[in-house]
Coordinates of C-alpha atoms and ligand atoms in Angstrom, one line a residue:
X195 CA 7.2 -21.2 -20.1
X196 CA 10.1 -20.3 -17.9
X197 CA 10.0 -16.7 -18.6
X198 CA 6.6 -15.1 -17.8
X199 CA 5.0 -12.0 -19.5
X200 CA 3.5 -10.1 -16.7
X201 CA 1.4 -6.9 -16.9
X202 CA 1.1 -5.1 -13.7
X203 CA -1.7 -2.4 -13.8
X204 CA -1.9 0.0 -10.8
X205 CA -3.3 3.4 -10.1
X206 CA -0.2 4.6 -8.4
X207 CA 3.4 3.7 -8.7
X208 CA 6.6 4.9 -6.7
X209 CA 8.2 7.2 -7.5
X210 CA 5.9 8.7 -10.0
X211 CA 2.7 9.1 -8.0
X212 CA 1.9 7.8 -4.5
X213 CA -0.8 8.1 -1.9
X214 CA -0.1 5.0 0.1
X215 CA 1.4 1.5 0.3
X216 CA -0.1 0.4 -3.1
X217 CA 2.4 2.7 -4.9
X218 CA 5.4 1.2 -3.0
X219 CA 4.3 -2.3 -4.0
X220 CA 3.8 -1.3 -7.7
X221 CA 7.1 0.3 -7.8
X222 CA 9.1 -2.4 -6.1
X223 CA 7.5 -5.8 -7.0
X224 CA 8.1 -5.3 -10.8
X225 CA 11.8 -4.8 -10.3
X226 CA 12.1 -7.9 -8.1
X227 CA 10.2 -9.9 -10.8
X228 CA 12.5 -8.6 -13.4
X229 CA 15.5 -9.6 -11.4
X230 CA 14.1 -13.2 -11.6
X231 CA 14.1 -13.0 -15.3
X232 CA 10.6 -12.2 -16.2
X233 CA 9.3 -9.7 -18.8
X234 CA 7.3 -7.2 -16.6
X235 CA 5.5 -4.2 -17.9
X236 CA 3.8 -1.6 -15.6
X237 CA 0.8 0.6 -16.6
X238 CA -0.4 3.6 -14.6
X239 CA -2.3 6.9 -15.4
X240 CA -0.4 10.0 -16.3
X241 CA -1.7 12.4 -13.6
X242 CA -0.5 16.0 -13.4
X243 CA 1.8 15.0 -10.5
X244 CA 3.8 12.7 -12.7
X245 CA 6.8 14.8 -13.5
X246 CA 7.5 14.4 -17.3
X247 CA 10.9 16.0 -17.2
X248 CA 12.3 14.5 -14.2
X249 CA 11.5 10.9 -15.3
X250 CA 12.2 11.6 -19.0
X251 CA 8.7 10.3 -20.3
X252 CA 8.8 9.8 -24.0
X253 CA 5.7 9.6 -26.1
X254 CA 4.8 6.3 -27.7
X255 CA 3.9 6.7 -31.3
X256 CA 0.1 6.9 -32.2
X257 CA -2.9 7.2 -30.1
X258 CA -4.9 4.7 -28.1
X259 CA -8.5 4.2 -28.9
X260 CA -10.5 2.9 -26.0
X261 CA -14.1 1.7 -26.4
X262 CA -16.2 2.9 -23.6
X263 CA -19.4 1.0 -24.2
X264 CA -22.4 3.0 -25.0
X265 CA -20.4 6.2 -24.1
X266 CA -18.6 5.8 -27.5
X267 CA -14.8 5.7 -28.0
X268 CA -12.3 7.7 -25.9
X269 CA -8.9 8.5 -27.3
X270 CA -5.8 8.6 -25.1
X271 CA -2.1 8.6 -25.7
X272 CA 0.8 6.8 -24.1
X273 CA 4.0 8.0 -22.5
X274 CA 7.0 5.7 -21.6
X275 CA 9.7 5.5 -19.0
X276 CA 11.4 2.9 -16.8
X277 CA 11.3 2.2 -13.1
X278 CA 14.4 3.9 -11.7
X279 CA 17.6 1.7 -11.6
X280 CA 15.9 -0.9 -13.8
X281 CA 15.0 -1.7 -17.4
X282 CA 11.3 -2.3 -16.4
X283 CA 9.1 -0.3 -18.8
X284 CA 6.4 1.9 -17.3
X285 CA 3.6 3.1 -19.6
X286 CA 1.6 6.1 -18.6
X287 CA -2.0 6.5 -20.0
X288 CA -2.5 10.1 -20.9
X289 CA -6.0 11.6 -21.2
X290 CA -6.4 15.2 -20.3
X291 CA -10.1 14.9 -19.5
X292 CA -9.7 12.1 -17.0
X293 CA -6.2 12.5 -15.5
X294 CA -5.3 16.2 -16.1
X295 CA -6.2 17.1 -12.5
X296 CA -4.4 18.0 -9.4
X297 CA -5.5 14.8 -7.4
X298 CA -5.3 11.1 -8.0
X299 CA -8.7 10.2 -6.7
X300 CA -10.0 13.3 -5.0
X301 CA -9.6 17.0 -4.3
X302 CA -10.1 18.4 -0.7
X303 CA -11.2 15.0 0.6
X304 CA -14.0 14.8 -2.1
X305 CA -13.8 11.9 -4.6
X306 CA -14.0 12.8 -8.2
X307 CA -17.5 12.1 -9.5
X308 CA -16.4 10.4 -12.6
X309 CA -14.0 8.0 -10.9
X310 CA -15.9 5.0 -12.3
X311 CA -15.3 6.3 -15.8
X312 CA -11.7 7.4 -15.1
X313 CA -10.6 4.0 -13.9
X314 CA -12.7 1.8 -16.2
X315 CA -11.1 3.8 -19.1
X316 CA -7.7 3.2 -17.5
X317 CA -8.3 -0.5 -17.1
X318 CA -9.5 -0.8 -20.8
X319 CA -6.6 1.4 -21.9
X320 CA -4.2 -1.1 -20.3
X321 CA -5.7 -4.0 -22.4
X322 CA -5.6 -1.9 -25.5
X323 CA -2.0 -0.9 -24.8
X324 CA -1.0 -4.6 -24.4
X325 CA -2.5 -5.2 -28.0
X326 CA -0.8 -2.2 -29.4
X327 CA 2.6 -3.3 -28.0
X328 CA 1.9 -6.9 -29.2
X329 CA 2.7 -7.9 -25.6
X330 CA 0.8 -11.1 -24.8
X331 CA 0.6 -11.3 -21.0
X332 CA 0.6 -14.6 -19.3
X333 CA -0.9 -12.9 -16.4
X334 CA -2.5 -9.5 -15.8
X335 CA -2.0 -8.4 -12.2
X336 CA -4.7 -5.9 -11.1
X337 CA -4.6 -4.0 -7.8
X338 CA -7.5 -2.8 -5.7
X339 CA -10.8 -1.4 -7.0
X340 CA -9.3 1.0 -9.5
X341 CA -8.2 -1.8 -11.8
X342 CA -10.6 -4.5 -10.6
X343 CA -12.4 -4.3 -13.9
X344 CA -9.6 -6.0 -15.6
X345 CA -10.5 -9.5 -14.5
X346 CA -14.0 -8.9 -15.6
X347 CA -13.0 -7.5 -19.0
X348 CA -10.7 -10.4 -19.6
X349 CA -13.7 -12.8 -19.0
X350 CA -16.1 -10.8 -21.1
X351 CA -15.1 -8.3 -23.8
X352 CA -11.7 -10.0 -24.4
X353 CA -12.8 -13.5 -23.7
X354 CA -12.4 -14.6 -27.3
X355 CA -9.6 -12.2 -28.2
X356 CA -6.7 -14.3 -29.5
X357 CA -4.2 -11.8 -27.9
X358 CA -5.4 -12.8 -24.5
X359 CA -6.2 -16.5 -25.3
X360 CA -4.2 -17.8 -22.4
X361 CA -4.0 -14.8 -20.1
X362 CA -4.9 -15.3 -16.5
X363 CA -5.7 -12.7 -13.9
X364 CA -4.7 -11.9 -10.3
X365 CA -6.4 -9.3 -8.2
X366 CA -4.4 -8.0 -5.2
X367 CA -6.3 -6.5 -2.4
X368 CA -4.2 -3.9 -0.6
X369 CA -7.2 -2.5 1.3
X370 CA -10.7 -4.0 1.4
X371 CA -12.3 -0.8 2.7
X372 CA -12.2 0.9 -0.6
X373 CA -14.4 -0.9 -3.1
X374 CA -15.2 1.4 -6.0
X375 CA -19.0 1.6 -5.4
X376 CA -20.8 3.5 -8.2
X377 CA -24.2 4.1 -9.6
X378 CA -25.3 1.5 -12.0
X379 CA -24.6 3.8 -14.9
X380 CA -21.0 2.4 -14.5
X381 CA -22.2 -0.4 -16.6
X382 CA -22.5 1.8 -19.6
X383 CA -18.7 2.6 -19.5
X384 CA -17.9 -1.1 -18.9
X385 CA -20.0 -1.9 -21.9
X386 CA -20.1 -5.7 -21.1
X387 CA -23.8 -6.3 -21.2
X388 CA -26.4 -5.9 -18.5
X389 CA -26.5 -9.7 -17.9
X390 CA -23.5 -9.1 -15.7
X391 CA -25.4 -6.7 -13.5
X392 CA -26.5 -9.3 -10.9
X393 CA -25.7 -9.9 -7.3
X394 CA -23.3 -12.7 -8.2
X395 CA -21.1 -10.4 -10.3
X396 CA -21.1 -6.6 -10.2
X397 CA -24.3 -5.6 -8.5
X398 CA -24.6 -4.4 -5.0
X399 CA -27.6 -2.6 -3.7
X400 CA -28.6 -1.5 -7.2
X401 CA -25.3 -0.1 -8.0
X402 CA -22.0 -1.3 -9.3
X403 CA -19.2 -2.5 -7.0
X404 CA -16.1 -3.0 -9.1
X405 CA -14.0 -4.8 -6.5
X406 CA -16.7 -7.3 -6.2
X407 CA -16.7 -7.9 -9.9
X408 CA -12.9 -8.3 -9.7
X409 CA -13.1 -10.8 -6.8
X410 CA -15.7 -12.9 -8.7
X411 CA -13.9 -12.9 -12.0
X412 CA -10.2 -13.1 -11.1
X413 CA -8.5 -16.4 -11.4
X414 CA -6.9 -15.8 -8.0
X415 CA -7.0 -13.0 -5.4
X416 CA -4.5 -12.2 -2.8
X417 CA -4.2 -10.0 0.3
X418 CA -0.9 -8.4 1.2
X419 CA -0.3 -10.5 4.4
X420 CA -1.3 -13.9 5.5
X421 CA -3.1 -12.6 8.6
X422 CA -5.1 -10.1 6.5
X423 CA -6.1 -12.8 4.1
X424 CA -7.6 -14.6 7.1
X425 CA -9.1 -11.5 8.6
X426 CA -11.1 -10.5 5.5
X427 CA -13.1 -13.8 5.9
X428 CA -14.6 -12.4 9.1
X429 CA -17.3 -9.7 9.8
X430 CA -14.9 -7.5 11.7
X431 CA -12.7 -7.0 8.7
X432 CA -14.8 -8.0 5.7
X433 CA -16.6 -4.7 5.0
X434 CA -19.6 -6.8 4.0
X435 CA -17.5 -9.0 1.7
X436 CA -16.9 -11.7 4.3
X437 CA -19.3 -14.2 2.8
X438 CA -18.2 -13.5 -0.7
X439 CA -14.6 -14.0 0.2
X440 CA -15.4 -17.1 2.3
X441 CA -16.9 -18.5 -0.9
X442 CA -13.8 -17.6 -2.9
X443 CA -11.3 -18.8 -0.2
X444 CA -10.3 -21.6 -2.6
X445 CA -8.5 -18.9 -4.8
X446 CA -7.5 -16.7 -1.9
X447 CA -3.8 -16.2 -1.0
X448 CA -1.8 -14.0 1.4
X449 CA 1.7 -12.7 0.3
X450 CA 3.4 -10.3 2.5
X451 CA 4.8 -7.2 0.9
X452 CA 8.6 -6.7 0.8
X453 CA 10.5 -3.5 1.4
X454 CA 12.8 -1.7 -1.1
X455 CA 15.9 -1.7 1.1
X456 CA 17.7 0.5 -1.5
X457 CA 15.3 3.3 -0.4
X458 CA 14.8 2.3 3.2
X459 CA 18.1 1.5 4.8
X460 CA 19.9 3.8 7.2
X461 CA 23.3 2.8 5.9
X462 CA 22.5 4.2 2.4
X463 CA 19.6 6.7 3.1
X464 CA 20.6 10.1 1.8
X465 CA 17.6 11.8 3.2
X466 CA 18.7 11.5 6.8
X467 CA 21.2 13.6 8.9
X468 CA 23.7 10.9 9.2
X469 CA 23.8 7.4 8.0
X470 CA 24.3 4.5 10.5
X471 CA 24.0 0.7 10.8
X472 CA 23.8 -2.0 13.3
X473 CA 27.5 -2.0 14.1
X474 CA 27.6 1.8 14.7
X475 CA 24.5 3.6 15.9
X476 CA 26.3 6.9 16.4
X477 CA 24.5 8.4 13.4
X478 CA 21.2 7.5 14.9
X479 CA 21.9 9.9 17.8
X480 CA 22.7 12.6 15.3
X481 CA 19.5 11.9 13.5
X482 CA 17.6 12.0 16.8
X483 CA 19.0 15.5 17.4
X484 CA 18.2 16.8 14.0
X485 CA 14.6 15.4 14.4
X486 CA 14.2 17.2 17.7
X487 CA 15.5 20.3 16.2
X488 CA 13.1 20.1 13.2
X489 CA 10.2 19.8 15.5
X490 CA 11.6 22.4 18.0
X491 CA 11.5 19.8 20.9
X492 CA 14.1 20.0 23.6
X493 CA 17.3 18.3 22.5
X494 CA 17.5 15.6 25.1
X495 CA 19.3 12.4 24.3
X496 CA 17.8 10.4 27.2
X497 CA 14.1 10.8 26.2
X498 CA 12.4 8.3 24.0
X499 CA 11.0 9.8 20.8
X500 CA 7.9 8.1 19.4
X501 CA 7.5 8.6 15.7
X502 CA 4.3 8.3 13.7
X503 CA 3.9 8.6 9.9
X504 CA 0.5 7.9 8.6
X505 CA -2.6 8.8 6.6
X506 CA -4.8 10.4 9.2
X507 CA -7.7 7.9 8.6
X508 CA -9.9 6.0 11.1
X509 CA -8.2 2.8 9.9
X510 CA -4.9 4.0 11.3
X511 CA -6.3 4.1 14.9
X512 CA -6.1 7.9 15.1
X513 CA -9.3 7.8 17.2
X514 CA -7.7 5.5 19.8
X515 CA -4.6 7.8 19.8
X516 CA -6.8 10.9 20.3
X517 CA -8.4 9.3 23.4
X518 CA -5.1 8.1 24.8
X519 CA -2.9 11.1 24.1
X520 CA -3.6 13.0 27.4
X521 CA -2.5 10.0 29.4
X522 CA 0.6 9.5 27.1
X523 CA 1.5 13.1 27.5
X524 CA 1.9 12.6 31.3
X525 CA 4.8 10.3 30.5
X526 CA 8.3 11.6 30.0
X527 CA 8.3 11.2 26.2
X528 CA 8.4 13.1 23.0
X529 CA 6.1 12.3 20.0
X530 CA 6.5 13.5 16.4
X531 CA 3.7 13.0 14.0
X532 CA 3.7 13.4 10.2
X533 CA 0.4 12.9 8.5
X534 CA -2.5 14.3 6.6
X535 CA -6.1 13.3 6.2
X536 CA -9.2 13.8 8.1
X537 CA -9.7 17.4 9.1
X538 CA -10.7 16.8 12.8
X539 CA -7.5 14.8 13.3
X540 CA -5.3 17.5 11.6
X541 CA -6.9 20.2 14.0
X542 CA -6.9 17.9 17.1
X543 CA -3.2 16.9 16.9
X544 CA -2.2 20.4 16.0
X545 CA -3.9 21.5 19.2
X546 CA -2.1 18.9 21.2
X547 CA 1.2 20.2 19.9
X548 CA 0.3 23.8 20.9
X549 CA -0.6 22.5 24.4
X550 CA 2.5 20.4 24.8
X551 CA 5.2 22.3 22.7
X552 CA 8.0 20.4 24.6
X553 CA 6.6 17.0 24.0
X554 CA 4.5 16.9 20.9
X555 CA 5.7 17.9 17.4
X556 CA 3.4 17.8 14.4
X557 CA 3.7 18.3 10.7
X558 CA 0.5 18.2 8.7
X559 CA 1.2 17.3 5.2
X560 CA 2.9 14.8 3.0
X561 CA 6.7 14.8 3.0
X562 CA 8.8 11.8 1.9
X563 CA 12.1 13.1 3.3
X564 CA 10.6 13.8 6.7
X565 CA 9.2 10.3 6.9
X566 CA 12.7 9.0 6.5
X567 CA 14.0 11.4 9.1
X568 CA 11.3 10.2 11.6
X569 CA 12.2 6.6 11.0
X570 CA 15.8 7.4 11.6
X571 CA 15.6 9.7 14.6
X572 CA 12.9 8.0 16.7
X573 CA 13.4 5.3 19.2
X574 CA 9.9 3.9 19.0
X575 CA 7.3 4.0 16.3
X576 CA 3.6 3.8 16.8
X577 CA 1.0 2.2 14.6
X578 CA -2.3 1.6 16.5
X579 CA -4.2 0.5 13.4
X580 CA -7.8 -0.8 13.6
X581 CA -6.9 -2.9 10.6
X582 CA -3.7 -3.1 8.5
X583 CA -3.5 -5.2 5.3
X584 CA 0.3 -5.1 5.5
X585 CA 1.7 -1.9 6.6
X586 CA 5.1 -0.7 5.6
X587 CA 6.2 1.8 8.2
X588 CA 6.7 -0.8 10.9
X589 CA 8.9 -2.8 8.6
X590 CA 10.9 0.3 7.8
X591 CA 11.1 1.0 11.5
X592 CA 12.7 -2.4 12.2
X593 CA 15.5 -1.6 9.8
X594 CA 16.2 1.8 11.4
X595 CA 16.3 0.2 14.8
X596 CA 13.1 2.0 15.8
X597 CA 11.0 -0.3 17.8
X598 CA 7.4 -0.6 16.6
X599 CA 4.4 -0.3 19.0
X600 CA 1.6 -2.0 17.1
X601 CA -1.9 -3.3 17.3
X602 CA -1.7 -7.0 16.5
X603 CA -3.7 -6.9 13.3
X604 CA -3.0 -7.9 9.6
X605 CA 0.6 -7.4 8.5
X606 CA 1.5 -5.7 11.8
X607 CA 0.8 -9.0 13.5
X608 CA 2.7 -10.9 10.9
X609 CA 5.8 -8.8 10.9
X610 CA 6.4 -7.8 14.6
X611 CA 7.3 -10.3 17.3
X612 CA 6.3 -9.2 20.7
X613 CA 8.9 -8.4 23.4
X614 CA 9.4 -11.3 25.8
X615 CA 11.4 -10.2 28.8
X616 CA 12.3 -13.8 29.7
X617 CA 14.6 -14.4 26.9
X618 CA 14.9 -10.9 25.4
X619 CA 13.3 -12.0 22.3
X620 CA 11.0 -9.9 20.0
X621 CA 11.2 -6.9 17.8
X622 CA 8.5 -4.7 19.3
X623 CA 5.5 -4.2 21.5
X624 CA 2.0 -5.4 20.6
X625 CA -1.4 -4.9 21.9
X626 CA -4.6 -6.9 21.0
X627 CA -7.7 -4.9 22.0
X628 CA -8.6 -1.9 19.9
X629 CA -9.0 0.3 23.1
X630 CA -7.2 3.4 24.2
X631 CA -6.5 1.6 27.5
X632 CA -4.6 -1.2 25.7
X633 CA -2.8 1.4 23.6
X634 CA -1.8 3.5 26.7
X635 CA -0.6 0.5 28.6
X636 CA 1.5 -0.7 25.7
X637 CA 3.1 2.7 25.2
X638 CA 3.9 2.8 29.0
X639 CA 5.5 -0.7 28.7
X640 CA 7.6 0.4 25.8
X641 CA 8.6 3.6 27.6
X642 CA 9.4 1.7 30.8
X643 CA 11.6 -0.7 28.8
X644 CA 13.4 2.3 27.3
X645 CA 14.2 3.8 30.7
X646 CA 14.5 0.8 33.0
X647 CA 15.5 -2.2 30.9
X648 CA 18.1 -0.6 28.8
X649 CA 19.9 -3.9 28.0
X650 CA 16.7 -5.4 26.8
X651 CA 15.8 -2.5 24.7
X652 CA 19.2 -2.7 22.9
X653 CA 18.8 -6.4 22.4
X654 CA 15.3 -5.8 20.8
X655 CA 16.8 -3.1 18.6
X656 CA 19.5 -5.5 17.4
X657 CA 16.9 -8.2 16.7
X658 CA 14.8 -5.6 14.9
X659 CA 17.7 -4.5 12.6
X660 CA 18.6 -8.0 11.7
X661 CA 15.1 -8.7 10.2
X662 CA 14.7 -8.8 6.5
X663 CA 11.6 -8.6 4.4
X664 CA 13.1 -8.7 0.9
X665 CA 11.1 -8.3 -2.2
X666 CA 12.9 -11.3 -3.7
X667 CA 11.0 -13.6 -1.4
X668 CA 7.7 -12.0 -2.1
X669 CA 8.4 -12.0 -5.8
X670 CA 9.2 -15.7 -5.8
X671 CA 5.8 -16.3 -4.1
X672 CA 4.1 -14.2 -6.7
X673 CA 5.7 -16.2 -9.5
X674 CA 4.6 -19.4 -8.1
X675 CA 1.1 -18.0 -7.8
X676 CA 1.2 -16.7 -11.3
X677 CA 2.2 -20.2 -12.6
X678 CA -0.7 -21.8 -10.8
X679 CA -3.0 -19.3 -12.3
X680 CA -1.7 -19.9 -15.8
X681 CA -2.0 -23.7 -15.4
X682 CA -5.6 -23.3 -14.2
X683 CA -6.4 -21.0 -17.2
X684 CA -4.9 -23.5 -19.7
X685 CA -7.0 -26.2 -18.3
X686 CA -10.1 -24.1 -18.7
X687 CA -9.2 -23.1 -22.2
X688 CA -8.6 -26.7 -23.2
X689 CA -12.0 -27.7 -21.9
X690 CA -13.8 -25.1 -24.1
Ligands
ADP898 P1 -1.4 2.9 3.6 O1 -1.2 2.3 2.2 O2 -2.6 2.3 4.3 O3 -1.3 4.3 3.6 P2 1.2 1.7 4.4 O4 1.9 1.6 5.7 O5 1.1 0.4 3.6 O6 -0.2 2.3 4.6 O7 2.0 2.7 3.4 C1 2.1 4.1 3.7 C2 3.2 4.7 2.9 O8 2.9 6.0 2.8 C3 4.5 4.5 3.6 O9 5.5 4.4 2.7 C4 4.6 5.9 4.4 O10 5.9 6.2 4.8 C5 3.9 6.8 3.5 N1 3.2 8.0 4.2 C6 2.0 8.0 4.7 N2 1.7 9.3 5.1 C7 2.7 10.0 4.8 C8 3.1 11.5 5.0 N3 2.2 12.2 5.6 N4 4.3 11.9 4.4 C9 5.1 11.0 3.9 N5 4.9 9.7 3.7 C10 3.8 9.2 4.1

């Protein structure tokens, strides 16, 4: 079983639809697995935002019947394309009623009320699709709550289905905060029998928790960094699941995400004003100027620009930043912020920009090109997260020679090495306490280093740009995890 059949099921995949880091992973990991010689297939929903023309989606013949428990059968259809620059097939589950909407999960910040049915349907459709394609997965790789029903289905509805006789399951946790909590009527759509509605499987406070079911039933679970895999076993980061995860620690792993350097390298990035690389940073100065222009900030080459690209959610430490911002504005710095999310934060940071038009630039919205331009044009990059399962922007920042200022949590702690003035080692600036004081002090430290310790700053930039977080490494770790899952599954099957 050298070559594995791997079915990756995710609610969002770059470049087709994205709201966060999950999409980056689901778009890049399959390509890296393919490059290692495995047969990988990706399944995602066909939302309205998926551009049929641009990605040349072709219909797969026939329709897809999906049994939805006592709700009866739902019919969907399937479209097909490939991940760009690869031959990895991507299948899009089309269902007008469930996915023909403007949002992925919500509209105007309000989650769709039928998200349970939408994603249970999607999970089941992925199973039905595998059968239709006669693709017998060695492993089904589910991601977050949206597809956490898959390990449950594999152990129940499909337990004796010969098409999945030896199929194992992995559930990746990209963010434990979002668990897929629904009224118990979700059991009707799951259609697996009420005996599974108990506190050791799917039940939580008289409702259904899909992620819980996934954690219980998956052959293995993994978090997207080693540190986060440890943190979720504690009360501070466990979101009420710390005991459950502690119990399941025997099957818990931590695999750090990689980065798609074809998309995120200043030497090949076509979205930035001028390309550059470690041997010649002149393009970075051009990018800085263009960025200042875009945000109508004074075009000073001497001032440090601190970039921020983030969902505006509590998780990202925006509350800390809001507290710290007035002290930071006393420094000789410029800040550019790209983000969207919580309304209070959108208003608050827009206000800061109108109070400090020469120091603070803001763009409320989601814009991929601008996120590249901020990485390229900034000198420092801020991520004051309260928790961060992996975090991607700090890793992109390293490659663009933009030194991260981060809170030492989860993937931020695993990927950034703190500046040590003694030997000029490190790749960024870290703080530990989740307080605005710690954040302010660390921003001051980074800004001081920019102005007063220029040699050190340059050395750190050099260290940062030499770092690599290749998907190949992560993919190899996933393959060995898949293999251990498959071995375990076979043993179980042989015992039956
Ligand atoms: P999370 O998944 O928690 O949002 P990650 O750091 O893992 O955080 O991934 C965030 C991804 O989304 C990055 O690729 C980042 O560049 C992108 N992103 C976040 N907000 C925006 C935005 N407003 N505009 C463009 N890209 C954004």
